[in-house]
PDB file of C-alpha atoms in Angstrom:
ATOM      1  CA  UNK A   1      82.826  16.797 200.845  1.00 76.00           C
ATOM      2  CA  UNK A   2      86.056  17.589 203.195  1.00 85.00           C
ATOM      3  CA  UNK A   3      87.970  14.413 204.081  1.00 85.00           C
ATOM      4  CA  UNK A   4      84.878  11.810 202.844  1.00 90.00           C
ATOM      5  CA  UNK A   5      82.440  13.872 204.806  1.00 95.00           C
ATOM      6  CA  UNK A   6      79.473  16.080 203.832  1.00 97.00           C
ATOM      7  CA  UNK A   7      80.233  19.921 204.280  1.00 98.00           C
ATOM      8  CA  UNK A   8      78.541  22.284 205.645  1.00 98.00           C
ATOM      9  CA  UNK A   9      80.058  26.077 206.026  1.00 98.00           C
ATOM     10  CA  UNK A  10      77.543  28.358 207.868  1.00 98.00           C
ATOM     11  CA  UNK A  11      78.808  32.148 208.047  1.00 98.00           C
ATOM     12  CA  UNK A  12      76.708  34.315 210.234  1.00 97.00           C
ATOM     13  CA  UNK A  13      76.824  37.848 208.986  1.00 97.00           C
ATOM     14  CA  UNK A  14      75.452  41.146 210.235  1.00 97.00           C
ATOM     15  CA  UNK A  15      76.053  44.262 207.515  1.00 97.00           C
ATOM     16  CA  UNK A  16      78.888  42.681 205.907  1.00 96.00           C
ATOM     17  CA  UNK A  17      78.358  43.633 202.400  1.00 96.00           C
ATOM     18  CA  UNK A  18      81.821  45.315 202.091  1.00 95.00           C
ATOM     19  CA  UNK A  19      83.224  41.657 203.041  1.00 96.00           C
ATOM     20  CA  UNK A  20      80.725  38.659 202.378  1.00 97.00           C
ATOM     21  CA  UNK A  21      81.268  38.069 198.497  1.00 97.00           C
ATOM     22  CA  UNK A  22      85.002  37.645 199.008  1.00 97.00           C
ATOM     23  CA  UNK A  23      84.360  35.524 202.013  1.00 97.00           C
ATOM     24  CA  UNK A  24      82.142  32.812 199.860  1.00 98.00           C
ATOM     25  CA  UNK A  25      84.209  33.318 197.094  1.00 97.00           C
ATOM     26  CA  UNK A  26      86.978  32.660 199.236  1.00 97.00           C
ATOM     27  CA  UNK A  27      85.368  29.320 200.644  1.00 97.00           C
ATOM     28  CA  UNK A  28      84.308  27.850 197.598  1.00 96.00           C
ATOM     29  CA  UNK A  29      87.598  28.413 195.749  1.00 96.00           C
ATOM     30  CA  UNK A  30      89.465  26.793 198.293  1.00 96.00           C
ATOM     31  CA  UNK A  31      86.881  24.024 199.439  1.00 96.00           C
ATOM     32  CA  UNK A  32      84.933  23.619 196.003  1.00 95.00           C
ATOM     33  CA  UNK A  33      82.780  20.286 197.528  1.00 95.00           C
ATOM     34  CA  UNK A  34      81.322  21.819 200.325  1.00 97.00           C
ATOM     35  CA  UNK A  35      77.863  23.847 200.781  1.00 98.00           C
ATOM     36  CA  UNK A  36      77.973  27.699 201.676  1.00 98.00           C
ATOM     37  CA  UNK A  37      75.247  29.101 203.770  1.00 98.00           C
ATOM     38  CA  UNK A  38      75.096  32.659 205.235  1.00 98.00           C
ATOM     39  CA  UNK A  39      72.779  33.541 207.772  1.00 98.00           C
ATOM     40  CA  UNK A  40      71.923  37.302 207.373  1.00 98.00           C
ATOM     41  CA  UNK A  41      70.862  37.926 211.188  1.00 97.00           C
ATOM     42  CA  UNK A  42      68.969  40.779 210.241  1.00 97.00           C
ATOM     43  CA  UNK A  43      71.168  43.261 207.947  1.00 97.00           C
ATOM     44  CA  UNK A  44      70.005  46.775 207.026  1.00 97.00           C
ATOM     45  CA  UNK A  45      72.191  46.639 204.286  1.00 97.00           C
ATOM     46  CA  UNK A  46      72.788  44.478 200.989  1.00 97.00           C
ATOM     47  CA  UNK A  47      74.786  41.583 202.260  1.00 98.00           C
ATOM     48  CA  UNK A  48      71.611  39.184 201.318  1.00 98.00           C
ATOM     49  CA  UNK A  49      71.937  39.812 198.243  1.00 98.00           C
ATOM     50  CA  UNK A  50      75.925  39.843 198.106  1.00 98.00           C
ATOM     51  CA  UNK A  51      76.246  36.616 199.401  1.00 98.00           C
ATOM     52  CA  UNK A  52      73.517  35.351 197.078  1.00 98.00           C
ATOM     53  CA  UNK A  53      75.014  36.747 194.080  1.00 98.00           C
ATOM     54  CA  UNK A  54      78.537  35.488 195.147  1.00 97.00           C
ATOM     55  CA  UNK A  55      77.394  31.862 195.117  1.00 97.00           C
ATOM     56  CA  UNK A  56      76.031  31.355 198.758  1.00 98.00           C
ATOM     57  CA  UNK A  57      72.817  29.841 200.283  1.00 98.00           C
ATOM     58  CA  UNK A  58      71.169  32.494 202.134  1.00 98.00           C
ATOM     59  CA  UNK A  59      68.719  32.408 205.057  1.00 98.00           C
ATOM     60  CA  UNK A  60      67.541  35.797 206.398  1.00 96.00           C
ATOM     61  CA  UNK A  61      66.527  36.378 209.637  1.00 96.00           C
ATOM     62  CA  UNK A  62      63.522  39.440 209.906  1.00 93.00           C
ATOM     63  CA  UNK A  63      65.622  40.407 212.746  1.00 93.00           C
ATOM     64  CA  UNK A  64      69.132  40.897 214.691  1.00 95.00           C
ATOM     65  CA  UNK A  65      69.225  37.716 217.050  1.00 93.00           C
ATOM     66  CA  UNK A  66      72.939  37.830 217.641  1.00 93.00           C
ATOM     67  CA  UNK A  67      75.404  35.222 216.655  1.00 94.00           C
ATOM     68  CA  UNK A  68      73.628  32.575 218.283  1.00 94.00           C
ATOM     69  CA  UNK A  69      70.542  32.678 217.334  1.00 95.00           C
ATOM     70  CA  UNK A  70      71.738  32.987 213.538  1.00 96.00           C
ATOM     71  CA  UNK A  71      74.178  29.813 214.289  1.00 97.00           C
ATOM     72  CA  UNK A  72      71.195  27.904 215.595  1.00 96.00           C
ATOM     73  CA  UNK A  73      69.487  28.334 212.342  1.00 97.00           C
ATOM     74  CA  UNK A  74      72.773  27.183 210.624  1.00 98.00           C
ATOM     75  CA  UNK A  75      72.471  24.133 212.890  1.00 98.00           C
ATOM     76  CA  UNK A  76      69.326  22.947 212.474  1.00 98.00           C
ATOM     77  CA  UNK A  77      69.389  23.660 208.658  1.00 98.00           C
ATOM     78  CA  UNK A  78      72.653  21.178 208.657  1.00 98.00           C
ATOM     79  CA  UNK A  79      70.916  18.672 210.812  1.00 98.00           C
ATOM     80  CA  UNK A  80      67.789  18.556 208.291  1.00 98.00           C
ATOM     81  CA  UNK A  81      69.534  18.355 205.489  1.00 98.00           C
ATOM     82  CA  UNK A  82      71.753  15.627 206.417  1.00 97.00           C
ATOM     83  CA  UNK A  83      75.517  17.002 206.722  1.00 98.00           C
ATOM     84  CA  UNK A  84      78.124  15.218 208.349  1.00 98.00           C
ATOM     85  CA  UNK A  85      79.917  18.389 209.348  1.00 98.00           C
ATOM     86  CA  UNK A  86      79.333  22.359 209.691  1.00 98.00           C
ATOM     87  CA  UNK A  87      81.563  24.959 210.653  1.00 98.00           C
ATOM     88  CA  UNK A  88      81.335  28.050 211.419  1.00 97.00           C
ATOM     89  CA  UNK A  89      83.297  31.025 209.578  1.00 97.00           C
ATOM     90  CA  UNK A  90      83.456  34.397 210.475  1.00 95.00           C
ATOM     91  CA  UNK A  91      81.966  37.006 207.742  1.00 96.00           C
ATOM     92  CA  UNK A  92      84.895  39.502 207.922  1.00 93.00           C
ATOM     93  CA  UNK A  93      87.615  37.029 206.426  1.00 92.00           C
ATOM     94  CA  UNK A  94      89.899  36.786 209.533  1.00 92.00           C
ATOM     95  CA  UNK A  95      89.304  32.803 209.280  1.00 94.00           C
ATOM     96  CA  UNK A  96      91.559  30.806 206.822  1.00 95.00           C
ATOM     97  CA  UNK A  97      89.108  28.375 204.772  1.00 96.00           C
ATOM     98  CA  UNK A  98      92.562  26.381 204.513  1.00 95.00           C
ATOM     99  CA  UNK A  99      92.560  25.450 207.942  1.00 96.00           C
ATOM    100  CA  UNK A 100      89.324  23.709 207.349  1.00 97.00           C
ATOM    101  CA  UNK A 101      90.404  20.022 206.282  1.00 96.00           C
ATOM    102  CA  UNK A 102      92.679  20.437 209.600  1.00 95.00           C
ATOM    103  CA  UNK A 103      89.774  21.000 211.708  1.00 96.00           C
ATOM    104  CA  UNK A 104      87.480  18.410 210.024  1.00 97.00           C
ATOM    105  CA  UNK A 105      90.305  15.820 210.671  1.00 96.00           C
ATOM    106  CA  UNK A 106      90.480  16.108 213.847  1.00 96.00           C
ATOM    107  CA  UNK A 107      86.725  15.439 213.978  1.00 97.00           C
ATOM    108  CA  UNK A 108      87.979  11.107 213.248  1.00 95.00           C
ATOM    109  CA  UNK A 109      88.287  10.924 217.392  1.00 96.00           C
ATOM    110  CA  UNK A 110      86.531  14.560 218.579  1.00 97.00           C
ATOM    111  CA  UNK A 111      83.385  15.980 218.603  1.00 98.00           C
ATOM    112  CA  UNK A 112      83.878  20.103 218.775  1.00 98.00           C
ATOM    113  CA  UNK A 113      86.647  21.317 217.346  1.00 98.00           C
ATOM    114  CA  UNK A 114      88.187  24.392 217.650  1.00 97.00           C
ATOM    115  CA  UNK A 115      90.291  26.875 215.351  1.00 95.00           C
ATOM    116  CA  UNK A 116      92.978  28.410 218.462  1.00 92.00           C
ATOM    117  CA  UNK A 117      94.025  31.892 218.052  1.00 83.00           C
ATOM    118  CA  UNK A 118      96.535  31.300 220.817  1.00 68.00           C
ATOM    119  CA  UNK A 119      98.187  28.204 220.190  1.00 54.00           C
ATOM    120  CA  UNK A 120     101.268  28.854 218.866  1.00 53.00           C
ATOM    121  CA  UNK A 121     100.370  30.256 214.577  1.00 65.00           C
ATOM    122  CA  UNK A 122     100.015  33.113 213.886  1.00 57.00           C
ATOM    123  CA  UNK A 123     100.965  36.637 215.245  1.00 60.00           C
ATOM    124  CA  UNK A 124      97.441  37.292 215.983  1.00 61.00           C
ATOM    125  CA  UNK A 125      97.050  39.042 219.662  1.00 63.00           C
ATOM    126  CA  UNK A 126      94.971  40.541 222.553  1.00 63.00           C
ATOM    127  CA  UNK A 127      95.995  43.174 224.864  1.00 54.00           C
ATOM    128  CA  UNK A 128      94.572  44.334 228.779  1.00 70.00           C
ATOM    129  CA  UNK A 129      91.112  43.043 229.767  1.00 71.00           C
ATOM    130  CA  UNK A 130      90.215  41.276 226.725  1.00 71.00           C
ATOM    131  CA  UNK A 131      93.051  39.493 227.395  1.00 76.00           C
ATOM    132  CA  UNK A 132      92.387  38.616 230.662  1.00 77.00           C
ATOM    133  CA  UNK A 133      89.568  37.242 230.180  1.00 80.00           C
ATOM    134  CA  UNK A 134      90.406  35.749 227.360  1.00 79.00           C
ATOM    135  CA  UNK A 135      93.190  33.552 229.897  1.00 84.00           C
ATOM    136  CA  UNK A 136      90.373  33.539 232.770  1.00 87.00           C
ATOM    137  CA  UNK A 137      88.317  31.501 230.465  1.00 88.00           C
ATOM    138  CA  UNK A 138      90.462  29.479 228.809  1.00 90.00           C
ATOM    139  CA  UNK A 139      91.583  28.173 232.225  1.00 91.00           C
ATOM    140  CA  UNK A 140      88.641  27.426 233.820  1.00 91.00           C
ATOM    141  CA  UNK A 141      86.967  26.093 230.701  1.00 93.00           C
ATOM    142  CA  UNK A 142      90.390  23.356 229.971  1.00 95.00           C
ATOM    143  CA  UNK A 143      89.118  22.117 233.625  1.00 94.00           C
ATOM    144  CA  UNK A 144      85.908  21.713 232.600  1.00 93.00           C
ATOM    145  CA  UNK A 145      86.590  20.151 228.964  1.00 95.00           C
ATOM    146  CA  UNK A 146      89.733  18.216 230.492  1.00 95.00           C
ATOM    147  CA  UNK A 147      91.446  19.340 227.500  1.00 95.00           C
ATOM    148  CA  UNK A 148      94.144  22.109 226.989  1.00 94.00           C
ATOM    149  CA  UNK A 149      92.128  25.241 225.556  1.00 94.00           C
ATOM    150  CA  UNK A 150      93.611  28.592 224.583  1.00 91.00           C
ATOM    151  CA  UNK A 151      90.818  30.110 222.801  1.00 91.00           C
ATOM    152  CA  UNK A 152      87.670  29.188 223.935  1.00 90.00           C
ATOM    153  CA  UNK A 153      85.608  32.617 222.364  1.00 89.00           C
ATOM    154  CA  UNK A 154      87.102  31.871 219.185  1.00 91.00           C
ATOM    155  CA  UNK A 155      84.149  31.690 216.232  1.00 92.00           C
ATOM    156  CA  UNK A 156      85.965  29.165 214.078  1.00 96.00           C
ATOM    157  CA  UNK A 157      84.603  25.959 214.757  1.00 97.00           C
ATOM    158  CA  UNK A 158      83.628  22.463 213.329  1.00 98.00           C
ATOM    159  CA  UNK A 159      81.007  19.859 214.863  1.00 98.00           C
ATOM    160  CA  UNK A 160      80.004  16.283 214.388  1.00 98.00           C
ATOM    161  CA  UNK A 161      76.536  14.880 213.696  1.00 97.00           C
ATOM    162  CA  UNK A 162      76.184  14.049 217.194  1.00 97.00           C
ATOM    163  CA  UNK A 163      77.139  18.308 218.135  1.00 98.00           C
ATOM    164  CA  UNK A 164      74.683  19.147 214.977  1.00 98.00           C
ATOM    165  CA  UNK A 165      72.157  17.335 216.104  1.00 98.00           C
ATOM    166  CA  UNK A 166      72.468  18.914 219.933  1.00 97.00           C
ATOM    167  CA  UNK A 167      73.225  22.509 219.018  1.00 97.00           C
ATOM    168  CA  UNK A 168      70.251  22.398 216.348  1.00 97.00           C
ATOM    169  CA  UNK A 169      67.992  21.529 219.467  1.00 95.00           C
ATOM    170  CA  UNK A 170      69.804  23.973 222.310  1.00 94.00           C
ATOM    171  CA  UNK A 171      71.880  26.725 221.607  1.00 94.00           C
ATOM    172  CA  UNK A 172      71.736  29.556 223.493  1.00 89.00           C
ATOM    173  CA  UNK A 173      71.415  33.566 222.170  1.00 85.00           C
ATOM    174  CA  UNK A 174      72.769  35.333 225.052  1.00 82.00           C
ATOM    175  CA  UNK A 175      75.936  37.234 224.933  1.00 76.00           C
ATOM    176  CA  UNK A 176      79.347  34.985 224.700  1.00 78.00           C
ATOM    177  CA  UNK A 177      76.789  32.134 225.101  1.00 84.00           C
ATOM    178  CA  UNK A 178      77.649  31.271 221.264  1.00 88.00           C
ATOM    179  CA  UNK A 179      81.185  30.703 222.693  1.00 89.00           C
ATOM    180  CA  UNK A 180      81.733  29.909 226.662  1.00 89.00           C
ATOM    181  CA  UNK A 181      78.223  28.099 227.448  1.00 90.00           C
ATOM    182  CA  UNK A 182      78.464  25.874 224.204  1.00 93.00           C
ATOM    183  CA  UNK A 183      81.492  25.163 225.441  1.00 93.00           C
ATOM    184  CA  UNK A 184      80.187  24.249 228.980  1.00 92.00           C
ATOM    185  CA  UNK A 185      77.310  22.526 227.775  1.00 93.00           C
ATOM    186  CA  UNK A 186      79.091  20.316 225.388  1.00 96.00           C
ATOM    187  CA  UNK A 187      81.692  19.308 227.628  1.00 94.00           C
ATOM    188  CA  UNK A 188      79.552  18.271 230.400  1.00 93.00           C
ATOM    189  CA  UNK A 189      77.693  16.089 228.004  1.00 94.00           C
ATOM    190  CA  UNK A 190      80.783  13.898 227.313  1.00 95.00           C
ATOM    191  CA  UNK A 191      81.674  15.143 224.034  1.00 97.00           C
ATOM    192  CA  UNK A 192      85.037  15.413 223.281  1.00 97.00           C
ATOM    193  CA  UNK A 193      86.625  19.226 222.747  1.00 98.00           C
ATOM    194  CA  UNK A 194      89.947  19.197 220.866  1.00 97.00           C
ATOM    195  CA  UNK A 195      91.657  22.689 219.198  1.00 96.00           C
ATOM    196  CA  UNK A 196      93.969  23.106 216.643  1.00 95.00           C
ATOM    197  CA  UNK A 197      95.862  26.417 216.024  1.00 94.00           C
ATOM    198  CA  UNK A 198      94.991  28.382 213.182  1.00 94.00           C
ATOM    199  CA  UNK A 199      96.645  32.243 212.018  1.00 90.00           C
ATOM    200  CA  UNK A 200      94.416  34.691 212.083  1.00 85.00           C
ATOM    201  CA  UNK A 201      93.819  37.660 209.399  1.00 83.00           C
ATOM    202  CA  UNK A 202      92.842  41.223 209.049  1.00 75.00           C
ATOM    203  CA  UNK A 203      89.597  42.259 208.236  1.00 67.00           C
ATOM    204  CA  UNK A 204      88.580  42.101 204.957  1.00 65.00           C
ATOM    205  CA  UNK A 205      86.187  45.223 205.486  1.00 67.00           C
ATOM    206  CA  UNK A 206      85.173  47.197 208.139  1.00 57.00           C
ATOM    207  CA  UNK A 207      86.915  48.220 211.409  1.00 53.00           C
ATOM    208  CA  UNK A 208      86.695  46.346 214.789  1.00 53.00           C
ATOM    209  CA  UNK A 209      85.214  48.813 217.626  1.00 49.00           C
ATOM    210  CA  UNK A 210      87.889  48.486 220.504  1.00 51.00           C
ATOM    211  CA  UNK A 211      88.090  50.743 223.836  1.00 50.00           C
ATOM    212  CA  UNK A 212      89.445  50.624 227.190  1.00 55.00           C
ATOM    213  CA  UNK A 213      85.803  50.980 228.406  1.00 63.00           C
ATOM    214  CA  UNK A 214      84.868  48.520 226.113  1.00 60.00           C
ATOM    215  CA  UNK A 215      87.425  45.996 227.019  1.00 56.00           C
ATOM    216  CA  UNK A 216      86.423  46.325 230.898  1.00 65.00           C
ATOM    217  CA  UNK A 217      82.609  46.010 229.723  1.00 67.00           C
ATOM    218  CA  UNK A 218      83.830  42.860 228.229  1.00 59.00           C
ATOM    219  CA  UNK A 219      85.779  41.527 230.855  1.00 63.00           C
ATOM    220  CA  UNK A 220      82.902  42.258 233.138  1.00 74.00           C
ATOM    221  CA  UNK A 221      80.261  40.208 230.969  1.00 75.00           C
ATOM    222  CA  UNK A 222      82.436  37.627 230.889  1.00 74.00           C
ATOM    223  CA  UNK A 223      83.167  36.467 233.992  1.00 74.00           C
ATOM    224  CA  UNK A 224      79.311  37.012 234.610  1.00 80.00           C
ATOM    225  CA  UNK A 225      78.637  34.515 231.297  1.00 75.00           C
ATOM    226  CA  UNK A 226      80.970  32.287 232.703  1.00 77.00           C
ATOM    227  CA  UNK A 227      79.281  31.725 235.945  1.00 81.00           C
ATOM    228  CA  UNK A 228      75.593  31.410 234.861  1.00 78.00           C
ATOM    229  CA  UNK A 229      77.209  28.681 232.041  1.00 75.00           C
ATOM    230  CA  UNK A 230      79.070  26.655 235.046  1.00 82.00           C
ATOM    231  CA  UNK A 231      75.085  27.380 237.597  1.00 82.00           C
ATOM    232  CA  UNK A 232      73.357  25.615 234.743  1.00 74.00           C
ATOM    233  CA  UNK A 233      72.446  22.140 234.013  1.00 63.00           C
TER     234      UNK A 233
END
């Protein structure tokens, strides 16, 4: 429980076995009520059995589906088993599990909440085209949410029964679709989008793969995500 409300914490994780068992450790120091569930979306390494071992509930997918398709599974797990609340943390310890009770209060009047990079806590930054698009779809997406957004691809988020209950049924797999078409979706339903800002941290293991190329790659695919979300119904 977080606030009077059933807890769920989903954590998708792809080979983070250098991370995971702090992660859940992490969690369920700081929140001991609430349930931990990691969805290994397909790891060739051990973090199944690191998350396991660390205290977790584990559900493995046979194969890499991509954040959303391991977050849909966290959904619909959450709606069967009767939760009031799931968020999503990040496997490589950049998200605070402190932050959580702010995020789940904010739930009293919202339905999708999100944990802002950019919203004024924190030192945490983005440089060139990541950045750009980063502002390109926080703009548009504040239109379409009528809400003030900063960080609308950030991966620290907490829903409502009514959200559970609609991302369990739709939730798309395709690249940033986890992020900007949830997003879209949600708003244009009438659910109400709120953020609150969080700090980010350093990895706990591992090391980000950033490039110039990469970052115009990204920029690319986003603008292209974020037209196919606004074309759909």
């Amino acid at each position: 429980m977080v606030n009077g409300k059933r807890t769920l914490i989903i954590i998708p994780a792809l080979n983070e076995s250098g991370s995971i068992a702090d992660v859940v450790s992490e969690v369920r120091g700081e929140l001991p009520s609430v349930d931990v569930l990691v969805v290994d979306d397909g790891s060739t390494d051990r973090t199944a059995a690191v998350a396991a071992a660390a205290g977790a509930k584990v559900a493995k997918l046979p194969y890499n589906l991509g954040v959303g398709g391991a977050m849909r599974l966290g959904y619909r797990y959450a709606r069967d088993n009767d939760y009031d609340v799931a968020i999503q943390i990040d496997a490589d310890g950049q998200h605070d599990p402190r932050y959580v009770p702010k995020l789940v209060d904010l739930l009293e009047d919202n339905d999708l909440v999100i944990g802002a990079r950019f919203a004024g806590e924190g030192d945490y930054n983005v440089h060139g085209p990541r950045r750009w698009a980063m502002v390109m779809l926080s703009a548009v997406l504040s239109r379409v949410a009528h809400t003030k957004l900063t960080d609308t691809t950030s991966g620290f988020r907490a829903a409502n029964r009514r959200v559970i209950e609609m991302f369990a049924s739709w939730y798309p797999a395709e690249y940033l679709g986890d992020t900007v078409e949830t997003l879209v979706h949600t708003a244009r339903r009438g659910y109400r989008i709120r953020q609150v800002p969080v700090a980010m941290r350093k990895r706990m293991a591992g090391t980000p793969s950033h490039s110039p190329a990469k970052a115009m790659v990204y920029l690319g695919r986003a603008f292209a995500v974020l037209t196919l979300a606004l074309i759909r119904r």
